[in-house]
């Protein structure tokens, strides 16, 4: 059964049901814990169809395949890949490029992405230039004959700046259709933003965050448009082997089924909290992109920071985001600690900036908790 024509809620609820992988009519996808698969006879190996048959779980595993097909449908792409972490997903995308290539990226990114870009420029001679995500003339000036990709995170982490994917993809592709527009869609998810439909070439997720949504697994996803990129990524994925294991593939697929429901509630809770924070005398500024569960805000009095954390009971002081349990982080000391301090200050990632991942607790309880912690 093809789920393509259905709405997102339907295709996720039905993902894995009617799977051609399963001979017993299971409604929930089974977990195939087999590293290898038996061949029938010698001639099977000669005419092996990797899209339909299985040989070894690094290449393909039936549980992972159902997840990967669901990811592709979800982001409206040609092919999806499920990886062992978000960083593994980013690494797979960069396996498309080579020494001497130039990549333009927005300047407010997940800290680990920055660290990886630094590593690539230091050890693999990839050249990175940064762009503010807003000024189109500046972007055009940065494009050279060696530019192979534009890397966008929107809304950005942690300062929630938005970049217009449709406008930027059209602009970049008009200059050179071979430049890959790549979007890290971890914050908004396909519920609020579908980069491939807007003109991007590749989407990346830390599936550790909203896609899995329960703070219980590490995972990554890459979804691409076009068979040429899909073929290169398939080859590199199988060659490097950063695959998601069958159990976590199953867990992620199971979690995806409630993604639309969860995202709606994350947004509802976050919007209520934003209203409260905007009226709080202890907060000098609130950054919220309009949808989703991520909120950043500045404490007016930095000396109250330790007290704020001490007074939290249900909101955990912990890295990560996008789960059922609310988490708060201090980006300058945690996720963005590896970014040079000058750049941090310039972007507004100061010591009094807090980032809240609004969970699915009752918003009244979350507001009471924040009210008490900000006293
Ligand atoms: C967490 C995160 C990553 C890295 O993903 P991991 O699953 O932690 O490896 C990449 N991009 C963004 C936006 C993230 O929040």
Short mmCIF file of N, CA, C and O in Angstrom, two decimals, residues 128-250:
data_model
loop_
_atom_site.label_atom_id
_atom_site.label_comp_id
_atom_site.label_asym_id
_atom_site.label_seq_id
_atom_site.Cartn_x
_atom_site.Cartn_y
_atom_site.Cartn_z
N UNK A 128 34.86 26.85 4.92
CA UNK A 128 33.54 27.32 5.37
C UNK A 128 33.51 28.84 5.45
O UNK A 128 34.45 29.46 5.95
N UNK A 129 32.42 29.42 4.94
CA UNK A 129 32.18 30.85 5.19
C UNK A 129 30.81 30.98 5.83
O UNK A 129 29.92 30.15 5.58
N UNK A 130 30.66 32.00 6.66
CA UNK A 130 29.39 32.16 7.37
C UNK A 130 28.57 33.30 6.80
O UNK A 130 29.10 34.29 6.30
N UNK A 131 27.25 33.09 6.92
CA UNK A 131 26.30 34.09 6.41
C UNK A 131 25.24 34.28 7.48
O UNK A 131 24.93 33.33 8.22
N UNK A 132 24.68 35.49 7.56
CA UNK A 132 23.76 35.78 8.67
C UNK A 132 22.34 35.22 8.47
O UNK A 132 21.49 35.37 9.34
N UNK A 133 22.10 34.60 7.30
CA UNK A 133 20.78 33.99 7.08
C UNK A 133 19.72 34.97 6.64
O UNK A 133 18.56 34.60 6.44
N UNK A 134 20.11 36.25 6.46
CA UNK A 134 19.12 37.29 6.14
C UNK A 134 19.45 38.06 4.86
O UNK A 134 18.62 38.20 3.97
N UNK A 135 20.68 38.57 4.80
CA UNK A 135 21.05 39.49 3.73
C UNK A 135 21.41 38.73 2.43
O UNK A 135 22.48 38.17 2.30
N UNK A 136 20.47 38.76 1.46
CA UNK A 136 20.65 37.98 0.23
C UNK A 136 21.84 38.45 -0.61
O UNK A 136 22.51 37.64 -1.25
N UNK A 137 22.08 39.76 -0.63
CA UNK A 137 23.21 40.28 -1.41
C UNK A 137 24.53 39.73 -0.87
O UNK A 137 25.43 39.38 -1.64
N UNK A 138 24.61 39.67 0.44
CA UNK A 138 25.80 39.12 1.09
C UNK A 138 26.01 37.65 0.70
O UNK A 138 27.12 37.21 0.44
N UNK A 139 24.91 36.93 0.64
CA UNK A 139 24.98 35.52 0.28
C UNK A 139 25.51 35.36 -1.15
O UNK A 139 26.43 34.57 -1.40
N UNK A 140 24.95 36.13 -2.06
CA UNK A 140 25.36 36.04 -3.47
C UNK A 140 26.86 36.33 -3.60
O UNK A 140 27.56 35.65 -4.35
N UNK A 141 27.33 37.31 -2.83
CA UNK A 141 28.76 37.67 -2.88
C UNK A 141 29.66 36.53 -2.41
O UNK A 141 30.80 36.41 -2.83
N UNK A 142 29.15 35.69 -1.53
CA UNK A 142 29.97 34.61 -0.96
C UNK A 142 30.05 33.39 -1.89
O UNK A 142 30.87 32.51 -1.69
N UNK A 143 29.16 33.31 -2.87
CA UNK A 143 29.15 32.14 -3.77
C UNK A 143 30.29 32.25 -4.78
O UNK A 143 30.44 33.27 -5.45
N UNK A 144 31.10 31.19 -4.86
CA UNK A 144 32.20 31.16 -5.84
C UNK A 144 32.05 29.90 -6.70
O UNK A 144 31.14 29.09 -6.48
N UNK A 145 32.98 29.72 -7.63
CA UNK A 145 32.95 28.54 -8.51
C UNK A 145 33.18 27.26 -7.71
O UNK A 145 32.86 26.16 -8.16
N UNK A 146 33.74 27.42 -6.50
CA UNK A 146 34.03 26.23 -5.68
C UNK A 146 32.92 25.92 -4.67
O UNK A 146 33.00 24.93 -3.94
N UNK A 147 31.90 26.77 -4.60
CA UNK A 147 30.82 26.55 -3.63
C UNK A 147 30.02 25.30 -4.00
O UNK A 147 29.52 25.19 -5.12
N UNK A 148 29.91 24.38 -3.05
CA UNK A 148 29.16 23.15 -3.31
C UNK A 148 27.88 23.06 -2.49
O UNK A 148 26.98 22.29 -2.81
N UNK A 149 27.80 23.85 -1.40
CA UNK A 149 26.63 23.70 -0.53
C UNK A 149 26.35 24.95 0.29
O UNK A 149 27.25 25.73 0.60
N UNK A 150 25.06 25.09 0.62
CA UNK A 150 24.63 26.11 1.58
C UNK A 150 23.95 25.36 2.72
O UNK A 150 23.02 24.57 2.49
N UNK A 151 24.46 25.57 3.94
CA UNK A 151 23.95 24.86 5.11
C UNK A 151 23.09 25.82 5.95
O UNK A 151 23.58 26.85 6.39
N UNK A 152 21.83 25.44 6.14
CA UNK A 152 20.91 26.33 6.87
C UNK A 152 20.31 25.61 8.07
O UNK A 152 19.87 24.47 7.97
N UNK A 153 20.28 26.31 9.20
CA UNK A 153 19.53 25.83 10.35
C UNK A 153 18.46 26.88 10.61
O UNK A 153 18.78 28.03 10.91
N UNK A 154 17.19 26.52 10.48
CA UNK A 154 16.12 27.49 10.71
C UNK A 154 14.89 26.82 11.30
O UNK A 154 14.47 25.79 10.79
N UNK A 155 14.34 27.32 12.42
CA UNK A 155 14.85 28.42 13.22
C UNK A 155 16.20 28.04 13.82
O UNK A 155 16.45 26.87 14.09
N UNK A 156 17.05 29.05 14.02
CA UNK A 156 18.42 28.76 14.46
C UNK A 156 18.49 28.49 15.96
O UNK A 156 17.60 28.86 16.72
N UNK A 157 19.58 27.85 16.33
CA UNK A 157 19.79 27.38 17.68
C UNK A 157 20.96 28.13 18.30
O UNK A 157 22.07 28.03 17.79
N UNK A 158 20.78 28.88 19.37
CA UNK A 158 19.58 29.03 20.19
C UNK A 158 18.82 30.34 19.98
O UNK A 158 17.89 30.60 20.73
N UNK A 159 19.19 31.16 18.98
CA UNK A 159 18.59 32.50 18.95
C UNK A 159 17.36 32.62 18.04
O UNK A 159 16.84 33.71 17.84
N UNK A 160 16.89 31.48 17.50
CA UNK A 160 15.58 31.39 16.84
C UNK A 160 15.40 32.30 15.62
O UNK A 160 14.30 32.75 15.33
N UNK A 161 16.51 32.55 14.93
CA UNK A 161 16.38 33.35 13.70
C UNK A 161 15.84 32.47 12.57
O UNK A 161 16.19 31.30 12.47
N UNK A 162 15.00 33.08 11.72
CA UNK A 162 14.41 32.31 10.62
C UNK A 162 15.00 32.73 9.27
O UNK A 162 15.21 33.91 9.01
N UNK A 163 15.27 31.73 8.43
CA UNK A 163 15.75 31.97 7.07
C UNK A 163 14.68 31.46 6.11
O UNK A 163 14.10 30.39 6.35
N UNK A 164 14.44 32.22 5.04
CA UNK A 164 13.39 31.85 4.08
C UNK A 164 13.94 30.79 3.11
O UNK A 164 14.67 31.10 2.17
N UNK A 165 13.61 29.53 3.35
CA UNK A 165 14.17 28.42 2.57
C UNK A 165 13.79 28.52 1.09
O UNK A 165 14.64 28.32 0.21
N UNK A 166 12.54 28.85 0.80
CA UNK A 166 12.07 28.90 -0.60
C UNK A 166 12.84 29.98 -1.37
O UNK A 166 13.37 29.73 -2.47
N UNK A 167 12.91 31.16 -0.77
CA UNK A 167 13.57 32.28 -1.45
C UNK A 167 15.06 32.00 -1.68
O UNK A 167 15.59 32.20 -2.78
N UNK A 168 15.71 31.48 -0.63
CA UNK A 168 17.15 31.23 -0.71
C UNK A 168 17.48 30.08 -1.66
O UNK A 168 18.45 30.15 -2.42
N UNK A 169 16.66 29.03 -1.66
CA UNK A 169 16.90 27.91 -2.58
C UNK A 169 16.79 28.37 -4.02
O UNK A 169 17.63 28.03 -4.86
N UNK A 170 15.77 29.17 -4.31
CA UNK A 170 15.58 29.67 -5.69
C UNK A 170 16.78 30.53 -6.10
O UNK A 170 17.32 30.39 -7.20
N UNK A 171 17.20 31.41 -5.19
CA UNK A 171 18.31 32.31 -5.47
C UNK A 171 19.61 31.54 -5.75
O UNK A 171 20.29 31.77 -6.75
N UNK A 172 19.92 30.59 -4.89
CA UNK A 172 21.17 29.83 -5.01
C UNK A 172 21.14 28.94 -6.27
O UNK A 172 22.11 28.89 -7.03
N UNK A 173 20.02 28.29 -6.51
CA UNK A 173 19.92 27.39 -7.67
C UNK A 173 19.92 28.14 -9.00
O UNK A 173 20.30 27.58 -10.02
N UNK A 174 19.50 29.39 -8.95
CA UNK A 174 19.55 30.17 -10.18
C UNK A 174 21.01 30.47 -10.55
O UNK A 174 21.39 30.46 -11.72
N UNK A 175 21.82 30.70 -9.54
CA UNK A 175 23.25 30.96 -9.77
C UNK A 175 23.95 29.66 -10.19
O UNK A 175 24.74 29.65 -11.13
N UNK A 176 23.67 28.58 -9.48
CA UNK A 176 24.27 27.29 -9.82
C UNK A 176 23.38 26.15 -9.30
O UNK A 176 23.34 25.90 -8.10
N UNK A 177 22.67 25.47 -10.21
CA UNK A 177 21.73 24.43 -9.77
C UNK A 177 22.41 23.25 -9.06
O UNK A 177 21.73 22.47 -8.39
N UNK A 178 23.74 23.15 -9.18
CA UNK A 178 24.44 22.04 -8.53
C UNK A 178 24.76 22.29 -7.06
O UNK A 178 25.15 21.36 -6.34
N UNK A 179 24.62 23.54 -6.62
CA UNK A 179 24.88 23.82 -5.20
C UNK A 179 23.75 23.19 -4.37
O UNK A 179 22.57 23.39 -4.64
N UNK A 180 24.14 22.38 -3.39
CA UNK A 180 23.16 21.68 -2.57
C UNK A 180 22.69 22.58 -1.42
O UNK A 180 23.53 23.04 -0.63
N UNK A 181 21.41 22.82 -1.37
CA UNK A 181 20.85 23.54 -0.23
C UNK A 181 20.45 22.49 0.81
O UNK A 181 19.64 21.61 0.54
N UNK A 182 21.07 22.58 1.97
CA UNK A 182 20.89 21.57 3.03
C UNK A 182 20.28 22.24 4.26
O UNK A 182 20.78 23.28 4.71
N UNK A 183 19.22 21.64 4.78
CA UNK A 183 18.54 22.25 5.93
C UNK A 183 18.51 21.29 7.10
O UNK A 183 18.11 20.13 6.97
N UNK A 184 18.98 21.76 8.25
CA UNK A 184 18.82 21.01 9.50
C UNK A 184 17.42 21.36 10.02
O UNK A 184 17.17 22.48 10.47
N UNK A 185 16.51 20.40 9.94
CA UNK A 185 15.09 20.64 10.25
C UNK A 185 14.70 20.11 11.63
O UNK A 185 13.55 19.82 11.88
N UNK A 186 15.70 19.98 12.50
CA UNK A 186 15.47 19.40 13.83
C UNK A 186 14.43 20.19 14.65
O UNK A 186 13.57 19.60 15.30
N UNK A 187 14.50 21.51 14.61
CA UNK A 187 13.64 22.33 15.48
C UNK A 187 12.18 22.34 15.03
O UNK A 187 11.29 22.20 15.86
N UNK A 188 11.92 22.53 13.74
CA UNK A 188 10.54 22.67 13.28
C UNK A 188 9.89 21.33 12.90
O UNK A 188 8.68 21.21 12.98
N UNK A 189 10.69 20.38 12.45
CA UNK A 189 10.18 19.09 11.96
C UNK A 189 9.28 19.30 10.74
O UNK A 189 8.81 20.42 10.51
N UNK A 190 8.99 18.24 9.98
CA UNK A 190 8.12 18.41 8.80
C UNK A 190 6.69 18.83 9.15
O UNK A 190 5.91 19.16 8.26
N UNK A 191 6.34 18.81 10.42
CA UNK A 191 5.01 19.30 10.79
C UNK A 191 4.89 20.79 10.49
O UNK A 191 3.84 21.27 10.07
N UNK A 192 5.96 21.54 10.69
CA UNK A 192 5.90 22.98 10.47
C UNK A 192 6.68 23.45 9.26
O UNK A 192 6.54 24.60 8.84
N UNK A 193 7.52 22.59 8.69
CA UNK A 193 8.39 23.04 7.60
C UNK A 193 8.90 21.84 6.82
O UNK A 193 9.47 20.92 7.40
N UNK A 194 8.68 21.88 5.49
CA UNK A 194 9.19 20.80 4.64
C UNK A 194 10.19 21.37 3.64
O UNK A 194 9.82 21.77 2.54
N UNK A 195 11.46 21.39 4.03
CA UNK A 195 12.48 22.05 3.20
C UNK A 195 12.55 21.55 1.76
O UNK A 195 12.75 22.35 0.84
N UNK A 196 12.39 20.24 1.53
CA UNK A 196 12.52 19.72 0.16
C UNK A 196 11.41 20.26 -0.72
O UNK A 196 11.63 20.61 -1.88
N UNK A 197 10.20 20.36 -0.16
CA UNK A 197 9.08 20.92 -0.92
C UNK A 197 9.29 22.40 -1.19
O UNK A 197 8.76 22.96 -2.16
N UNK A 198 10.11 23.05 -0.36
CA UNK A 198 10.38 24.49 -0.53
C UNK A 198 11.57 24.75 -1.45
O UNK A 198 11.91 25.89 -1.70
N UNK A 199 12.23 23.67 -1.93
CA UNK A 199 13.31 23.85 -2.89
C UNK A 199 14.68 23.39 -2.44
O UNK A 199 15.64 23.44 -3.21
N UNK A 200 14.81 22.94 -1.17
CA UNK A 200 16.10 22.45 -0.71
C UNK A 200 16.39 21.07 -1.31
O UNK A 200 15.49 20.43 -1.86
N UNK A 201 17.66 20.63 -1.20
CA UNK A 201 18.07 19.35 -1.78
C UNK A 201 18.19 18.23 -0.75
O UNK A 201 17.97 17.07 -1.07
N UNK A 202 18.58 18.60 0.45
CA UNK A 202 18.81 17.59 1.50
C UNK A 202 18.29 18.13 2.84
O UNK A 202 18.46 19.31 3.14
N UNK A 203 17.66 17.24 3.60
CA UNK A 203 17.21 17.59 4.96
C UNK A 203 17.92 16.68 5.95
O UNK A 203 18.11 15.49 5.70
N UNK A 204 18.30 17.27 7.08
CA UNK A 204 18.98 16.53 8.14
C UNK A 204 18.19 16.71 9.43
O UNK A 204 17.60 17.76 9.66
N UNK A 205 18.16 15.65 10.24
CA UNK A 205 17.53 15.76 11.56
C UNK A 205 18.42 15.13 12.61
O UNK A 205 19.02 14.08 12.37
N UNK A 206 18.44 15.71 13.79
CA UNK A 206 18.79 14.94 14.96
C UNK A 206 17.47 14.30 15.39
O UNK A 206 16.60 14.97 15.95
N UNK A 207 17.32 13.01 15.11
CA UNK A 207 16.08 12.31 15.48
C UNK A 207 16.01 12.07 16.99
O UNK A 207 14.98 11.66 17.51
N UNK A 208 17.13 12.37 17.66
CA UNK A 208 17.17 12.33 19.12
C UNK A 208 16.15 13.31 19.72
O UNK A 208 15.70 13.12 20.84
N UNK A 209 15.78 14.32 18.95
CA UNK A 209 14.96 15.41 19.46
C UNK A 209 13.47 15.15 19.17
O UNK A 209 12.95 14.15 19.63
N UNK A 210 12.81 16.00 18.38
CA UNK A 210 11.36 15.85 18.24
C UNK A 210 10.92 14.56 17.56
O UNK A 210 9.89 14.00 17.89
N UNK A 211 11.68 14.10 16.55
CA UNK A 211 11.21 12.92 15.81
C UNK A 211 11.00 11.74 16.76
O UNK A 211 10.01 11.04 16.68
N UNK A 212 11.95 11.53 17.67
CA UNK A 212 11.74 10.44 18.65
C UNK A 212 10.94 10.96 19.84
O UNK A 212 10.03 10.28 20.32
N UNK A 213 11.28 12.14 20.33
CA UNK A 213 10.39 12.86 21.23
C UNK A 213 10.24 12.37 22.66
O UNK A 213 9.45 12.93 23.41
N UNK A 214 10.95 11.33 23.05
CA UNK A 214 10.76 10.80 24.41
C UNK A 214 12.04 10.77 25.24
O UNK A 214 12.10 10.10 26.26
N UNK A 215 13.07 11.50 24.78
CA UNK A 215 14.36 11.52 25.50
C UNK A 215 14.88 10.11 25.79
O UNK A 215 15.45 9.87 26.86
N UNK A 216 14.66 9.17 24.85
CA UNK A 216 15.10 7.80 25.15
C UNK A 216 15.93 7.15 24.05
O UNK A 216 16.25 5.97 24.12
N UNK A 217 16.30 7.89 23.01
CA UNK A 217 17.20 7.29 22.02
C UNK A 217 18.03 8.36 21.32
O UNK A 217 17.66 9.53 21.31
N UNK A 218 19.14 7.93 20.74
CA UNK A 218 19.96 8.79 19.88
C UNK A 218 19.72 8.34 18.46
O UNK A 218 19.78 7.13 18.17
N UNK A 219 19.47 9.28 17.57
CA UNK A 219 19.28 8.91 16.17
C UNK A 219 19.43 10.10 15.26
O UNK A 219 19.41 11.25 15.71
N UNK A 220 19.61 9.82 13.98
CA UNK A 220 19.72 10.88 12.99
C UNK A 220 18.98 10.48 11.73
O UNK A 220 18.72 9.29 11.50
N UNK A 221 18.64 11.48 10.92
CA UNK A 221 17.98 11.19 9.65
C UNK A 221 18.52 12.10 8.56
O UNK A 221 18.83 13.26 8.81
N UNK A 222 18.64 11.54 7.36
CA UNK A 222 18.95 12.32 6.17
C UNK A 222 17.88 11.97 5.15
O UNK A 222 17.58 10.78 4.96
N UNK A 223 17.30 12.98 4.53
CA UNK A 223 16.33 12.73 3.46
C UNK A 223 16.76 13.61 2.29
O UNK A 223 17.05 14.80 2.47
N UNK A 224 16.84 13.01 1.09
CA UNK A 224 17.33 13.78 -0.05
C UNK A 224 16.35 13.74 -1.20
O UNK A 224 15.45 12.90 -1.26
N UNK A 225 16.56 14.67 -2.13
CA UNK A 225 15.73 14.75 -3.33
C UNK A 225 16.60 14.42 -4.54
O UNK A 225 17.71 14.92 -4.64
N UNK A 226 16.13 13.56 -5.42
CA UNK A 226 16.87 13.24 -6.64
C UNK A 226 17.64 11.94 -6.52
O UNK A 226 18.23 11.66 -5.48
N UNK A 227 17.61 11.16 -7.61
CA UNK A 227 18.21 9.82 -7.54
C UNK A 227 19.75 9.87 -7.50
O UNK A 227 20.37 8.97 -6.95
N UNK A 228 20.33 10.93 -8.08
CA UNK A 228 21.80 10.99 -8.10
C UNK A 228 22.36 11.14 -6.68
O UNK A 228 23.27 10.41 -6.28
N UNK A 229 21.82 12.08 -5.92
CA UNK A 229 22.27 12.25 -4.53
C UNK A 229 21.94 10.98 -3.75
O UNK A 229 22.74 10.51 -2.95
N UNK A 230 20.75 10.41 -4.00
CA UNK A 230 20.34 9.21 -3.26
C UNK A 230 21.34 8.07 -3.47
O UNK A 230 21.69 7.37 -2.52
N UNK A 231 21.80 7.92 -4.71
CA UNK A 231 22.76 6.85 -5.00
C UNK A 231 24.09 7.07 -4.29
O UNK A 231 24.66 6.15 -3.70
N UNK A 232 24.58 8.31 -4.33
CA UNK A 232 25.86 8.61 -3.65
C UNK A 232 25.72 8.38 -2.15
O UNK A 232 26.61 7.78 -1.53
N UNK A 233 24.61 8.85 -1.56
CA UNK A 233 24.43 8.69 -0.12
C UNK A 233 24.28 7.21 0.25
O UNK A 233 24.81 6.77 1.27
N UNK A 234 23.59 6.44 -0.58
CA UNK A 234 23.41 5.01 -0.31
C UNK A 234 24.77 4.32 -0.26
O UNK A 234 25.07 3.54 0.64
N UNK A 235 25.60 4.65 -1.24
CA UNK A 235 26.94 4.05 -1.29
C UNK A 235 27.76 4.45 -0.05
O UNK A 235 28.34 3.60 0.62
N UNK A 236 27.76 5.74 0.27
CA UNK A 236 28.58 6.21 1.40
C UNK A 236 28.06 5.68 2.74
O UNK A 236 28.83 5.39 3.65
N UNK A 237 26.73 5.56 2.85
CA UNK A 237 26.10 5.07 4.08
C UNK A 237 26.51 3.62 4.34
O UNK A 237 26.94 3.25 5.42
N UNK A 238 26.42 2.82 3.30
CA UNK A 238 26.79 1.41 3.42
C UNK A 238 28.29 1.25 3.66
O UNK A 238 28.73 0.35 4.36
N UNK A 239 29.06 2.18 3.09
CA UNK A 239 30.51 2.09 3.22
C UNK A 239 30.97 2.48 4.63
O UNK A 239 31.87 1.85 5.18
N UNK A 240 30.34 3.52 5.20
CA UNK A 240 30.80 3.98 6.52
C UNK A 240 30.07 3.30 7.66
O UNK A 240 30.62 3.15 8.76
N UNK A 241 28.81 2.90 7.45
CA UNK A 241 28.12 2.04 8.41
C UNK A 241 27.57 2.68 9.66
O UNK A 241 27.37 2.01 10.67
N UNK A 242 27.24 3.99 9.60
CA UNK A 242 26.70 4.66 10.78
C UNK A 242 25.18 4.48 10.88
O UNK A 242 24.43 5.43 11.02
N UNK A 243 24.75 3.22 10.79
CA UNK A 243 23.31 2.94 10.70
C UNK A 243 22.64 2.93 12.07
O UNK A 243 23.28 2.71 13.10
N UNK A 244 21.32 3.15 12.07
CA UNK A 244 20.53 3.01 13.30
C UNK A 244 20.20 1.53 13.47
O UNK A 244 19.82 0.85 12.52
N UNK A 245 20.33 1.02 14.71
CA UNK A 245 20.11 -0.41 14.91
C UNK A 245 18.62 -0.74 14.85
O UNK A 245 17.78 0.16 14.96
N UNK A 246 18.28 -2.02 14.68
CA UNK A 246 16.87 -2.39 14.49
C UNK A 246 15.96 -1.99 15.65
O UNK A 246 14.84 -1.54 15.44
N UNK A 247 16.45 -2.13 16.89
CA UNK A 247 15.57 -1.79 18.01
C UNK A 247 15.25 -0.29 18.03
O UNK A 247 14.10 0.12 18.14
N UNK A 248 16.28 0.54 17.91
CA UNK A 248 16.03 1.98 17.91
C UNK A 248 15.27 2.43 16.65
O UNK A 248 14.53 3.41 16.69
N UNK A 249 15.45 1.69 15.55
CA UNK A 249 14.65 2.00 14.35
C UNK A 249 13.18 1.78 14.64
O UNK A 249 12.32 2.58 14.27
N UNK A 250 12.90 0.69 15.33
CA UNK A 250 11.52 0.38 15.70
C UNK A 250 10.97 1.43 16.67
O UNK A 250 9.86 1.93 16.53
#
